Short mmCIF file of C-alpha atoms and ligand atoms in Angstrom, two decimals:
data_model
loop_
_atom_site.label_atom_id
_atom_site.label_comp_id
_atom_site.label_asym_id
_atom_site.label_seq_id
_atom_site.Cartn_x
_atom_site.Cartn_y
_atom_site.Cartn_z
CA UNK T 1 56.80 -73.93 -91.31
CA UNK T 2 59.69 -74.29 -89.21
CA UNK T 3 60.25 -72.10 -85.94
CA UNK T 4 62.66 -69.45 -86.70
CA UNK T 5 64.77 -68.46 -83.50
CA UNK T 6 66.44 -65.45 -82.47
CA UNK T 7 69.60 -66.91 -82.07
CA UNK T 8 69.92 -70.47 -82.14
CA UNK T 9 73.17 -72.27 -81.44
CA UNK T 10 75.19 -73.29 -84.93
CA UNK T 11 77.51 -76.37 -84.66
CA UNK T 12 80.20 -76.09 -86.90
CA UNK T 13 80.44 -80.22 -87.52
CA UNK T 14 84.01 -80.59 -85.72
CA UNK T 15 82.37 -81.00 -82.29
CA UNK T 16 81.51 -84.21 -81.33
CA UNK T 17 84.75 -85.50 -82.90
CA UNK T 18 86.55 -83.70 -79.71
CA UNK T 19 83.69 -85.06 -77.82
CA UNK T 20 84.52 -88.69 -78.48
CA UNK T 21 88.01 -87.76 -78.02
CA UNK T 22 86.97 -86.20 -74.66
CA UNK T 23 85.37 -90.00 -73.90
CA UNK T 24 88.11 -91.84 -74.95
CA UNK T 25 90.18 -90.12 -72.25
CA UNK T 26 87.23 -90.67 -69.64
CA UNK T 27 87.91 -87.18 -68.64
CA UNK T 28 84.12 -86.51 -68.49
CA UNK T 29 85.13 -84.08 -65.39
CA UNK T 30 85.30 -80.41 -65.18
CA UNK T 31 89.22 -79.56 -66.41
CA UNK T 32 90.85 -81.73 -68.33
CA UNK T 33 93.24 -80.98 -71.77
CA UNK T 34 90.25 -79.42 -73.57
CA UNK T 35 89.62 -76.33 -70.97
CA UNK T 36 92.96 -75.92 -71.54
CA UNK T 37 92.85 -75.60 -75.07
CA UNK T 38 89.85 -73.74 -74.68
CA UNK T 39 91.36 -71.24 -72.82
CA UNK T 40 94.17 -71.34 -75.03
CA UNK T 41 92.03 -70.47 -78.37
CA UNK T 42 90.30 -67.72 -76.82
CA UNK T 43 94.25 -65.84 -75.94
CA UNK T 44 95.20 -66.35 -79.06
CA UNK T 45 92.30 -65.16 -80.70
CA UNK T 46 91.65 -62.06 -78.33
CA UNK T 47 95.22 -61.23 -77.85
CA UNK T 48 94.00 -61.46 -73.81
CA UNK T 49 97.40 -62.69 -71.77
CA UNK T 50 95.52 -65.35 -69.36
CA UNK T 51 92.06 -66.72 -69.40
CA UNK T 52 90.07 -68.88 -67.11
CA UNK T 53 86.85 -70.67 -68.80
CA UNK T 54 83.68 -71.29 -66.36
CA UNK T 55 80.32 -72.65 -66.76
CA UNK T 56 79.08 -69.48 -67.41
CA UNK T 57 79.38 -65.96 -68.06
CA UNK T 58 77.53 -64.99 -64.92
CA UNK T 59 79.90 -66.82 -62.77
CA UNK T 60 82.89 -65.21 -64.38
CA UNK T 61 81.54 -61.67 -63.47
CA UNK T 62 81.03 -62.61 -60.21
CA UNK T 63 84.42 -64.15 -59.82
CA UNK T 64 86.00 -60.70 -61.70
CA UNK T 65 84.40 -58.66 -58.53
CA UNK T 66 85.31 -60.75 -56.16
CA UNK T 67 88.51 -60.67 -57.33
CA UNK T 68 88.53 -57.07 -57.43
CA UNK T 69 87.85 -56.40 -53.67
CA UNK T 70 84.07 -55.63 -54.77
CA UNK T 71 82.23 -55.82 -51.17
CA UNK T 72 79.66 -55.26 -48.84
CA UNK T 73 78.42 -51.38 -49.09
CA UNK T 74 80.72 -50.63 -52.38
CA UNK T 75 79.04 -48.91 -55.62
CA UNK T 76 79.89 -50.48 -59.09
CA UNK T 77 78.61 -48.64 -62.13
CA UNK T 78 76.95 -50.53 -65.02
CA UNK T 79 74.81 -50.11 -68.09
CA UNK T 80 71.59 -49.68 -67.82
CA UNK T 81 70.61 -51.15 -71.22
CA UNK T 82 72.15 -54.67 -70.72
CA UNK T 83 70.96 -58.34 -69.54
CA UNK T 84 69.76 -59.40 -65.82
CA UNK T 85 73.51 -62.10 -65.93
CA UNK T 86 75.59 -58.20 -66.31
CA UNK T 87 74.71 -57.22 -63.00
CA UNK T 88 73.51 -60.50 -61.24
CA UNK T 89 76.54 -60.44 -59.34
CA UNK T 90 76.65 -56.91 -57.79
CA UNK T 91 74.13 -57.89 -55.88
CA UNK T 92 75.89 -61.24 -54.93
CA UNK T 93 78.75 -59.22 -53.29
CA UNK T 94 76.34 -57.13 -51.88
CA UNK T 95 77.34 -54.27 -53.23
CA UNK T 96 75.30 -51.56 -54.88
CA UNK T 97 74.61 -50.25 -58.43
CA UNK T 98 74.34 -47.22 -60.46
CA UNK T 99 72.68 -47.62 -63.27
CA UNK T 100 73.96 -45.13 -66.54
CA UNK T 101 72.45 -44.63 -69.52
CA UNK T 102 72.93 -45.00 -73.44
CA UNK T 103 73.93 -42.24 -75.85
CA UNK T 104 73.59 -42.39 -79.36
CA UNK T 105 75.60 -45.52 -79.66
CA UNK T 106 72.83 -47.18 -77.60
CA UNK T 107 75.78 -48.48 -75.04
CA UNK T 108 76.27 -46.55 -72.33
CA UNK T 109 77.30 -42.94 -72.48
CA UNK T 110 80.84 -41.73 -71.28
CA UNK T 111 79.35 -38.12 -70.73
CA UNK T 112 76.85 -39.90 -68.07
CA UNK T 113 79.91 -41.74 -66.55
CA UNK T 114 81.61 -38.80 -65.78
CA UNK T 115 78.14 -37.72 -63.97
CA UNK T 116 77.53 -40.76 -62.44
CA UNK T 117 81.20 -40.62 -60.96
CA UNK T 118 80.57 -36.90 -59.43
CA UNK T 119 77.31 -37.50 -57.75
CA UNK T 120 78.24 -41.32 -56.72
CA UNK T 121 77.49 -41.10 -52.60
CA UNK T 122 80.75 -42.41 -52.35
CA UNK T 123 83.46 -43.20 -55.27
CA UNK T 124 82.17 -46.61 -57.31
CA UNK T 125 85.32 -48.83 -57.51
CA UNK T 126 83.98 -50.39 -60.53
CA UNK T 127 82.66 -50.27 -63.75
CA UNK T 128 81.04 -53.33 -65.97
CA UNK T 129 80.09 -51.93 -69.39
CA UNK T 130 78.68 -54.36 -71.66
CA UNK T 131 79.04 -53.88 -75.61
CA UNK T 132 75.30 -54.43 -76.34
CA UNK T 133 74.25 -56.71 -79.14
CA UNK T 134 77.69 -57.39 -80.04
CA UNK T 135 78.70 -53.74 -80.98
CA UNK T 136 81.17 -52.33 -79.25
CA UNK T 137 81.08 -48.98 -76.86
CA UNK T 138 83.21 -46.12 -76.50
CA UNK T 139 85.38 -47.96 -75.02
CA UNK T 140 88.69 -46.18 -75.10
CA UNK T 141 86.65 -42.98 -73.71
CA UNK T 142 85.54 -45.38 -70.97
CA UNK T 143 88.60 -46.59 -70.05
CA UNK T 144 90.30 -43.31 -69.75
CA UNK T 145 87.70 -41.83 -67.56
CA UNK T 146 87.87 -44.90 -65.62
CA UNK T 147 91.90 -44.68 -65.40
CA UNK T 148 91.57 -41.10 -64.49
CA UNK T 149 89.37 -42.11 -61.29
CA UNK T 150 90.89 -45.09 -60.34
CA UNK T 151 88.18 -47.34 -61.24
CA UNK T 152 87.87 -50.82 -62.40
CA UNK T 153 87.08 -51.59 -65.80
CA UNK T 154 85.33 -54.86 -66.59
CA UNK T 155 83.77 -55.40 -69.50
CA UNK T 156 80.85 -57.24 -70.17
CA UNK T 157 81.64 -58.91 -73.85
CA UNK T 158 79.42 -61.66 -73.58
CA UNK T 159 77.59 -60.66 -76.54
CA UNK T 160 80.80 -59.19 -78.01
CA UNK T 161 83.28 -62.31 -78.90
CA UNK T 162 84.35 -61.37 -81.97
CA UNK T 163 84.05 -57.73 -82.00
CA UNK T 164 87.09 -55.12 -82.04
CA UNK T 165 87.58 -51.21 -81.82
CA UNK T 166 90.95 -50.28 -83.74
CA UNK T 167 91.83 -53.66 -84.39
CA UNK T 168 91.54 -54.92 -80.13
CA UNK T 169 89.02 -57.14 -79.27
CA UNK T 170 86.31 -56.32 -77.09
CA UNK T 171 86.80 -57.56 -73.64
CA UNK T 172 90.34 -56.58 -73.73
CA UNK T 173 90.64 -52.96 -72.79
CA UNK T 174 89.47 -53.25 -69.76
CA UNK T 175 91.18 -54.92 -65.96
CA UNK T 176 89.45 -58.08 -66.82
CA UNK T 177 86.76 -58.62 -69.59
CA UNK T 178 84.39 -61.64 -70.02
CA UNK T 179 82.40 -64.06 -73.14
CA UNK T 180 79.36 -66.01 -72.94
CA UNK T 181 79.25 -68.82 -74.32
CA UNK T 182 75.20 -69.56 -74.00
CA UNK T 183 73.07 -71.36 -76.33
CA UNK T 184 72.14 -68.12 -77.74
CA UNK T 185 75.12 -66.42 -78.04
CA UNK T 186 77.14 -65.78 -81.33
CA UNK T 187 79.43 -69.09 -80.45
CA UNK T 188 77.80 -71.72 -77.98
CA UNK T 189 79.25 -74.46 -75.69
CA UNK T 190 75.65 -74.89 -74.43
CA UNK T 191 76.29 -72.95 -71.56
CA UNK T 192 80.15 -72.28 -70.50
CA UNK T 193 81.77 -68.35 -69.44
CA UNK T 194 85.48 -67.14 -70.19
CA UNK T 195 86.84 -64.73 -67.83
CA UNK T 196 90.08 -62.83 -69.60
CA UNK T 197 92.72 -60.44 -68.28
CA UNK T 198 96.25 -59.84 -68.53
CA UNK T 199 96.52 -59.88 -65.07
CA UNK T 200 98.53 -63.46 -64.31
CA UNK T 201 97.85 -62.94 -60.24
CA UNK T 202 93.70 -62.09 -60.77
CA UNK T 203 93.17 -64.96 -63.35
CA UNK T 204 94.85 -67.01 -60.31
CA UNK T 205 92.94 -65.97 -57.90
CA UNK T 206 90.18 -66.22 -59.70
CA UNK T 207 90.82 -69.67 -60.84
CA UNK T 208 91.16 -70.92 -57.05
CA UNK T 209 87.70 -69.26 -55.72
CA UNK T 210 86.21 -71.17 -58.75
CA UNK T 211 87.09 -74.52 -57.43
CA UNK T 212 85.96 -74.40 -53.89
CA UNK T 213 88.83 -72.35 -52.85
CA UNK T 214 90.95 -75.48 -51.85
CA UNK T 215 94.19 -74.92 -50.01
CA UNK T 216 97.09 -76.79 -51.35
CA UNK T 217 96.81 -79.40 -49.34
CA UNK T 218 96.56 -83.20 -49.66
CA UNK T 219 93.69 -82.90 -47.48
CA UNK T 220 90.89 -80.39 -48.23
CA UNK T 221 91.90 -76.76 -46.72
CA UNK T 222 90.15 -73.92 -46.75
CA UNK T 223 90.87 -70.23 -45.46
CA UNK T 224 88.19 -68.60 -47.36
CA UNK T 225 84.96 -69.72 -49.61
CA UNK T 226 85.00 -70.32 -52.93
CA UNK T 227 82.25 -71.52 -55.89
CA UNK T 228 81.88 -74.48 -58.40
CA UNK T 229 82.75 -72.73 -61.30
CA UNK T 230 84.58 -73.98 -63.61
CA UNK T 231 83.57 -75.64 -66.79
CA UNK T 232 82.88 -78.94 -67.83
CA UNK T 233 85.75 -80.87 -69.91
CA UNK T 234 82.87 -82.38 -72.51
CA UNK T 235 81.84 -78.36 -73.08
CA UNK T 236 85.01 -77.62 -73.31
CA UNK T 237 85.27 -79.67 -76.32
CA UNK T 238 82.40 -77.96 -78.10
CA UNK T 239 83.97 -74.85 -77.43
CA UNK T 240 87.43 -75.55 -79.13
CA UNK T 241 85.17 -76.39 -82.69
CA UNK T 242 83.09 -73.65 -82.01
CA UNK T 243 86.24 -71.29 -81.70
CA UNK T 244 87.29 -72.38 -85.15
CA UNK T 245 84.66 -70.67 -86.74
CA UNK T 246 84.75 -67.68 -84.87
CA UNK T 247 85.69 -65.46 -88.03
CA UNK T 248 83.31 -67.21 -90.42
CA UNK T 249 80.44 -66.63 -87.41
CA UNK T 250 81.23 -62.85 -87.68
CA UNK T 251 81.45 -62.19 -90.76
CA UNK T 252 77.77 -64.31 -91.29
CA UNK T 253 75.83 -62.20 -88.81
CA UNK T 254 77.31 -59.11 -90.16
CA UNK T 255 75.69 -60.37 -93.37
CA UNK T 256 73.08 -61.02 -91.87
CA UNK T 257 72.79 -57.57 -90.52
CA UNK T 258 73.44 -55.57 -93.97
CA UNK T 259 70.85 -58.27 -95.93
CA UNK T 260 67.85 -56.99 -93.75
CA UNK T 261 69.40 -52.98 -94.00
CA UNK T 262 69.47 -53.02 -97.40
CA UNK T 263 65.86 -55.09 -97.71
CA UNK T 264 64.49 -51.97 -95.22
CA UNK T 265 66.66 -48.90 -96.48
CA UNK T 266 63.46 -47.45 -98.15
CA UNK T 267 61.57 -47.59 -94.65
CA UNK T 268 62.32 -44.44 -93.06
CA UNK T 269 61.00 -44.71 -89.42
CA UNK T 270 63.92 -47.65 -88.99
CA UNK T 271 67.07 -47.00 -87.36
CA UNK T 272 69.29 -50.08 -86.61
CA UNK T 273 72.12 -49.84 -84.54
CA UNK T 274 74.90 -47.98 -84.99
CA UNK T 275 78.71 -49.18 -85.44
CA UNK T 276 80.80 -46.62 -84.01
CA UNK T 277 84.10 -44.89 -85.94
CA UNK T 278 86.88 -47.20 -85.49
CA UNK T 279 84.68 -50.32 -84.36
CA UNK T 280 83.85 -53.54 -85.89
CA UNK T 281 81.09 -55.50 -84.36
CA UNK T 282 79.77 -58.85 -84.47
CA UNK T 283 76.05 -58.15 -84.98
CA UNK T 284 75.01 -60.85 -82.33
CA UNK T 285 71.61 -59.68 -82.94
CA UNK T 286 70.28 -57.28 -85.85
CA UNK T 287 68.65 -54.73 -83.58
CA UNK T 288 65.98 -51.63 -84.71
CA UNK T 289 63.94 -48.87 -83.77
CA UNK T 290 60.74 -48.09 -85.32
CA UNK T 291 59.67 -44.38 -85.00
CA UNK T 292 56.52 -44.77 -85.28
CA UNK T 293 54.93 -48.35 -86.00
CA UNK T 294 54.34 -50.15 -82.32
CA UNK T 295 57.82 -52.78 -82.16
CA UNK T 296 54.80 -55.42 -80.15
CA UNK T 297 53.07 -55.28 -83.93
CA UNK T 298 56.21 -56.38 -85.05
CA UNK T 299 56.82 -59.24 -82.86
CA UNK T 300 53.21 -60.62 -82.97
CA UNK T 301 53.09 -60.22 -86.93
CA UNK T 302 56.85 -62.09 -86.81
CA UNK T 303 54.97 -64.47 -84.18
CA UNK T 304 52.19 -65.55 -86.40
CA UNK T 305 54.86 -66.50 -88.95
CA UNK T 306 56.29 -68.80 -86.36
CA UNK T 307 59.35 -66.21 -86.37
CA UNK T 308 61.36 -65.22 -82.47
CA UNK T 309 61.99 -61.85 -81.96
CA UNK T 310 61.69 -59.94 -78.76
CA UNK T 311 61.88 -56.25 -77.70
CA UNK T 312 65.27 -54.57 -76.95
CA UNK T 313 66.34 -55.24 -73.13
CA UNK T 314 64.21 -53.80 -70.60
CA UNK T 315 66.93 -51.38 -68.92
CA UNK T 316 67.99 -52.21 -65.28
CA UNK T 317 66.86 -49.30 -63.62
CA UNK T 318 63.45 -49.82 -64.83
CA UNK T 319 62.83 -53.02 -63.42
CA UNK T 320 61.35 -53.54 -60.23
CA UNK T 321 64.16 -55.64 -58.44
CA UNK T 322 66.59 -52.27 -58.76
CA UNK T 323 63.42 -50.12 -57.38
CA UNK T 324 65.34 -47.43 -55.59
CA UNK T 325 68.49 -47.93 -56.57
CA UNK T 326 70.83 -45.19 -58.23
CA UNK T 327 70.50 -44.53 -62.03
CA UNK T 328 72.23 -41.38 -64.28
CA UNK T 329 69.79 -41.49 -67.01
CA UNK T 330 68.39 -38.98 -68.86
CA UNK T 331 65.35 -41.73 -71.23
CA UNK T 332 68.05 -42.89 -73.71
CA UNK T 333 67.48 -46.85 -72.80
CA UNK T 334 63.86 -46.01 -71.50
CA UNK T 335 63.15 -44.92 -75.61
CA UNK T 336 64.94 -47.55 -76.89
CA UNK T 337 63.24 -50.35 -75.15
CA UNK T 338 59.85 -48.71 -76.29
CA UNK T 339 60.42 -48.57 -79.47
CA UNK T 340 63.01 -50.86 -80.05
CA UNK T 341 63.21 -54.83 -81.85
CA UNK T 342 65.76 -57.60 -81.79
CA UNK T 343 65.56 -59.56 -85.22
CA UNK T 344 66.21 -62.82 -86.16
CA UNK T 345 70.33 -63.41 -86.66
CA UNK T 346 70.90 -66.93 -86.01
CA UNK T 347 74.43 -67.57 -88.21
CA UNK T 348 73.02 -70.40 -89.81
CA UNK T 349 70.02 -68.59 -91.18
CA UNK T 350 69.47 -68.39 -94.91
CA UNK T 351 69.22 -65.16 -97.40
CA UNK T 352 65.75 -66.17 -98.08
CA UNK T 353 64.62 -66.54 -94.74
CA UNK T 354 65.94 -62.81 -93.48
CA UNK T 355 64.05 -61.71 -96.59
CA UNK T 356 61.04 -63.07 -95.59
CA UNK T 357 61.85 -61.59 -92.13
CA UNK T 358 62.19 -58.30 -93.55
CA UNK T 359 59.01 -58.46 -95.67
CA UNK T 360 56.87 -58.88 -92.86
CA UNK T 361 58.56 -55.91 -90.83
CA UNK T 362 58.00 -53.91 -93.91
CA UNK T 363 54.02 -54.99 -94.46
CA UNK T 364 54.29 -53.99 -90.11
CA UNK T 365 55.40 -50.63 -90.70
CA UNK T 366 52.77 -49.58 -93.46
C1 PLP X 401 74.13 -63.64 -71.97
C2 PLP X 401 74.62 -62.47 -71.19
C3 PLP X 401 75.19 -62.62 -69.92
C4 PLP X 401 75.18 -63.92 -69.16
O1 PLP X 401 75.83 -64.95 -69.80
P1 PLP X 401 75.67 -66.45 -69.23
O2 PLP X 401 76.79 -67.19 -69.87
O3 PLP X 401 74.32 -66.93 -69.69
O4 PLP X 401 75.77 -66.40 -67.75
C5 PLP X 401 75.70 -61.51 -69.29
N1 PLP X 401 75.66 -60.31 -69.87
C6 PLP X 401 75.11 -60.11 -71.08
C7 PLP X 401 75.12 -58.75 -71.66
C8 PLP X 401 74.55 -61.19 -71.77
O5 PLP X 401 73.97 -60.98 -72.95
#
C-alpha cells in the first residue's frame, strides 16, 4: 500500500492556473503582483494590519528580532516544547534563551513565565510562544504578563494559521506574529514564511533587511546588512490558491482529529490534546499520550503499515545544542515527549484511512 504521511501538502486545484499566470507575466522573480496578493489574503483573513511574506517561517522570526532590537547578550524567552525553526534565530542574533515549560495545555505555561521573568539574570526583552500543533496557548494570559513587564510578544503560529482564541486569530495578539507555509504545514507554498503585525514602521523595516538592506538609491547603498528573504513570485502564486481553502483545511483536520477520538474514546490510557476554553484550533497534527503502552510501539507498528508518525517534539532544553542554557521547567514537555505521538492528519486523508490508523493504535495499546 501507499505511504501514508504525517502531513503531506494538499493542492487545492487553483494553483498552477496562477502559476501560468505568474509565467505569462515573466515575473518568475521574488515580488511581483502575487506576494502582494499573498500578503493581502493573509490581512484579510487574520485581521493582521500589515504583512510581509518570506521564503520561510524561520527567516521571518529572525527578521521579527532583529527588528525588535534583539542583540548580542539579550535573553528572549521561548517554549520549550516547540520546533528547532522557533528558536533558530535567537541564536542568530546572538542572544540567549530561556527555555519554559508546558502546563496542562501542553503550550507553555503562563505560571512558569512569570518565574522565568523573576529569576531571568537580567530582564528577557522577548518572548516567542508558539501555539503547538495548531492549538492555541493562553495567549491573552501571555500577553498580559508580557505587557505588564515590558516584553515583546511574538508568536510563533507557524503551525497555527487558521486557529483563533475568542474569535482572533493566532499570531495576532502578539507585537508581531508569524505562519509557515512548509510542505508540511496545514497550507503549503512548498516552503514560503509570513511575518504579520500591525505595526506599519516594523513590517517596513522588516521588509528592507529582507532584501539586502538596499538604500534608496539608484546605485546599491547600504548603511547596515540585510538578508535574502523574501519570497519567490511563482510560490507566491501557490499560496494565494492555497489561502482559498484555508477554512475548508480547518475544518478537515479538525475532522480529522474528532474521527480518530471517537475511534479511541474506549482506550483509556489516551489523552489527546487539549483545546483550551475560548479557543478554536486547527489540529495541524492529531497529537496523543499513551499512559502506559511505549508511543516507539506505536510508531514502528504504524511503520510496518507503511504509515508516518513521529514522537511529540523533543523539547529545547533537552537537546544537546541548548546544553547549559536557562530552562523554567518543572518535566511537563520532558513527559510529554516520552510518552507522547503525532498521528497522521494530512487534510486530504480519507475516513477510512484514519480508521485504519486508529485500529492499529488500538491493537498497540492492548
Ligand atoms: C515549521 C515550524 C517552524 C519553521 O517554519 P519554516 O517555514 O520551515 O521555516 C517554526 N516553528 C514551528 C513551531 C514550526 O512548526
Amino acid at each position: 500500500m501507499e505511504r501514508i504521511f504525517l502531513s503531506p501538502p494538499h493542492m487545492s486545484g487553483k494553483e498552477q492556473g496562477y502559476i501560468a499566470e505568474v509565467f505569462e507575466s515573466n515575473y518568475i522573480a521574488p515580488l511581483g503582483a502575487f506576494v502582494d496578493r499573498f500578503e493581502q489574503s493573509v490581512c484579510d483573513y487574520t485581521e493582521a494590519k500589515y504583512a510581509l511574506a518570506t521564503n520561510t517561517a524561520t527567516a521571518a522570526l529572525h527578521l521579527a528580532l532583529r527588528v525588535l532590537g534583539i542583540e548580542r547578550g539579550d535573553y528572549v524567552l521561548a517554549s520549550t516544547l516547540t520546533f528547532i525553526g522557533s528558536v533558530n534565530a535567537i541564536l542568530y542574533q546572538g542572544a540567549q534563551p530561556i527555555f519554559v515549560d508546558s502546563d496542562e495545555s501542553w503550550n507553555l505555561s503562563p505560571k512558569l513565565l512569570q518565574e522565568a521573568i523573576e529569576k531571568a539574570p537580567k530582564k528577557p526583552k522577548a518572548l516567542i510562544v508558539t501555539h503547538l500543533y495548531g492549538q492555541v496557548a493562553k495567549i491573552e494570559e501571555i500577553a498580559r504578563i508580557c505587557k505588564a513587564h515590558d516584553i515583546y510578544l511574538v508568536e510563533d503560529a507557524a503551525e497555527s494559521l487558521g486557529a483563533s482564541f475568542e474569535g482572533r486569530q493566532s499570531g495576532t495578539f502578539g507585537d508581531m506574529g508569524v505562519y509557515s507555509f512548509n510542505g508540511n504545514k496545514i497550507l503549503s507554498t512548498s516552503g514560503g514564511g509570513m511575518l504579520v503585525s500591525d505595526n506599519a514602521a516594523w513590517i517596513e523595516k522588516a521588509s528592507f533587511l529582507s532584501t539586502q538592506a538596499k538604500e534608496p538609491f539608484l546605485h546599491y547603498e547600504h548603511k547596515e546588512f540585510g538578508y535574502n528573504y523574501r519570497m519567490s513570485n511563482v510560490l507566491a502564486a501557490i499560496g494565494v490558491a492555497q489561502m482559498e481553502v484555508l477554512d475548508e483545511r480547518v475544518e478537515r483536520r479538525r475532522g480529522i482529529f474528532q474521527r480518530y477520538a471517537d475511534r479511541l474514546q474506549e482506550i483509556e490510557e489516551i489523552h489527546f490534546m487539549p483545546e483550551i476554553e475560548g479557543s478554536r484550533g486547527n489540529r495541524w497534527l492529531t497529537t496523543l499520550t499513551l499512559e502506559h503502552t511505549d508511543p516507539l510501539k506505536v510508531i514502528r507498528l504504524l511503520d510496518e503499515a507503511n504509515i508516518e508518525s513521529r514522537p511529540l517534539w523533543k523539547p529545547m532544553h533537552l537537546q544537546p545544542l541548548f546544553e547549559g542554557s536557562l530552562a523554567i521547567v518543572d518535566g511537563a514537555a520532558e513527559r510529554l515527549f516520552s510518552t507522547g505521538v503525532c498521528l497522521p492528519s494530512g487534510s486530504a486523508m480519507h475516513d477510512d484511512t484514519v480508521e485504519r490508523v486508529a485500529d492499529i493504535v488500538k491493537k498497540a495499546c492492548r
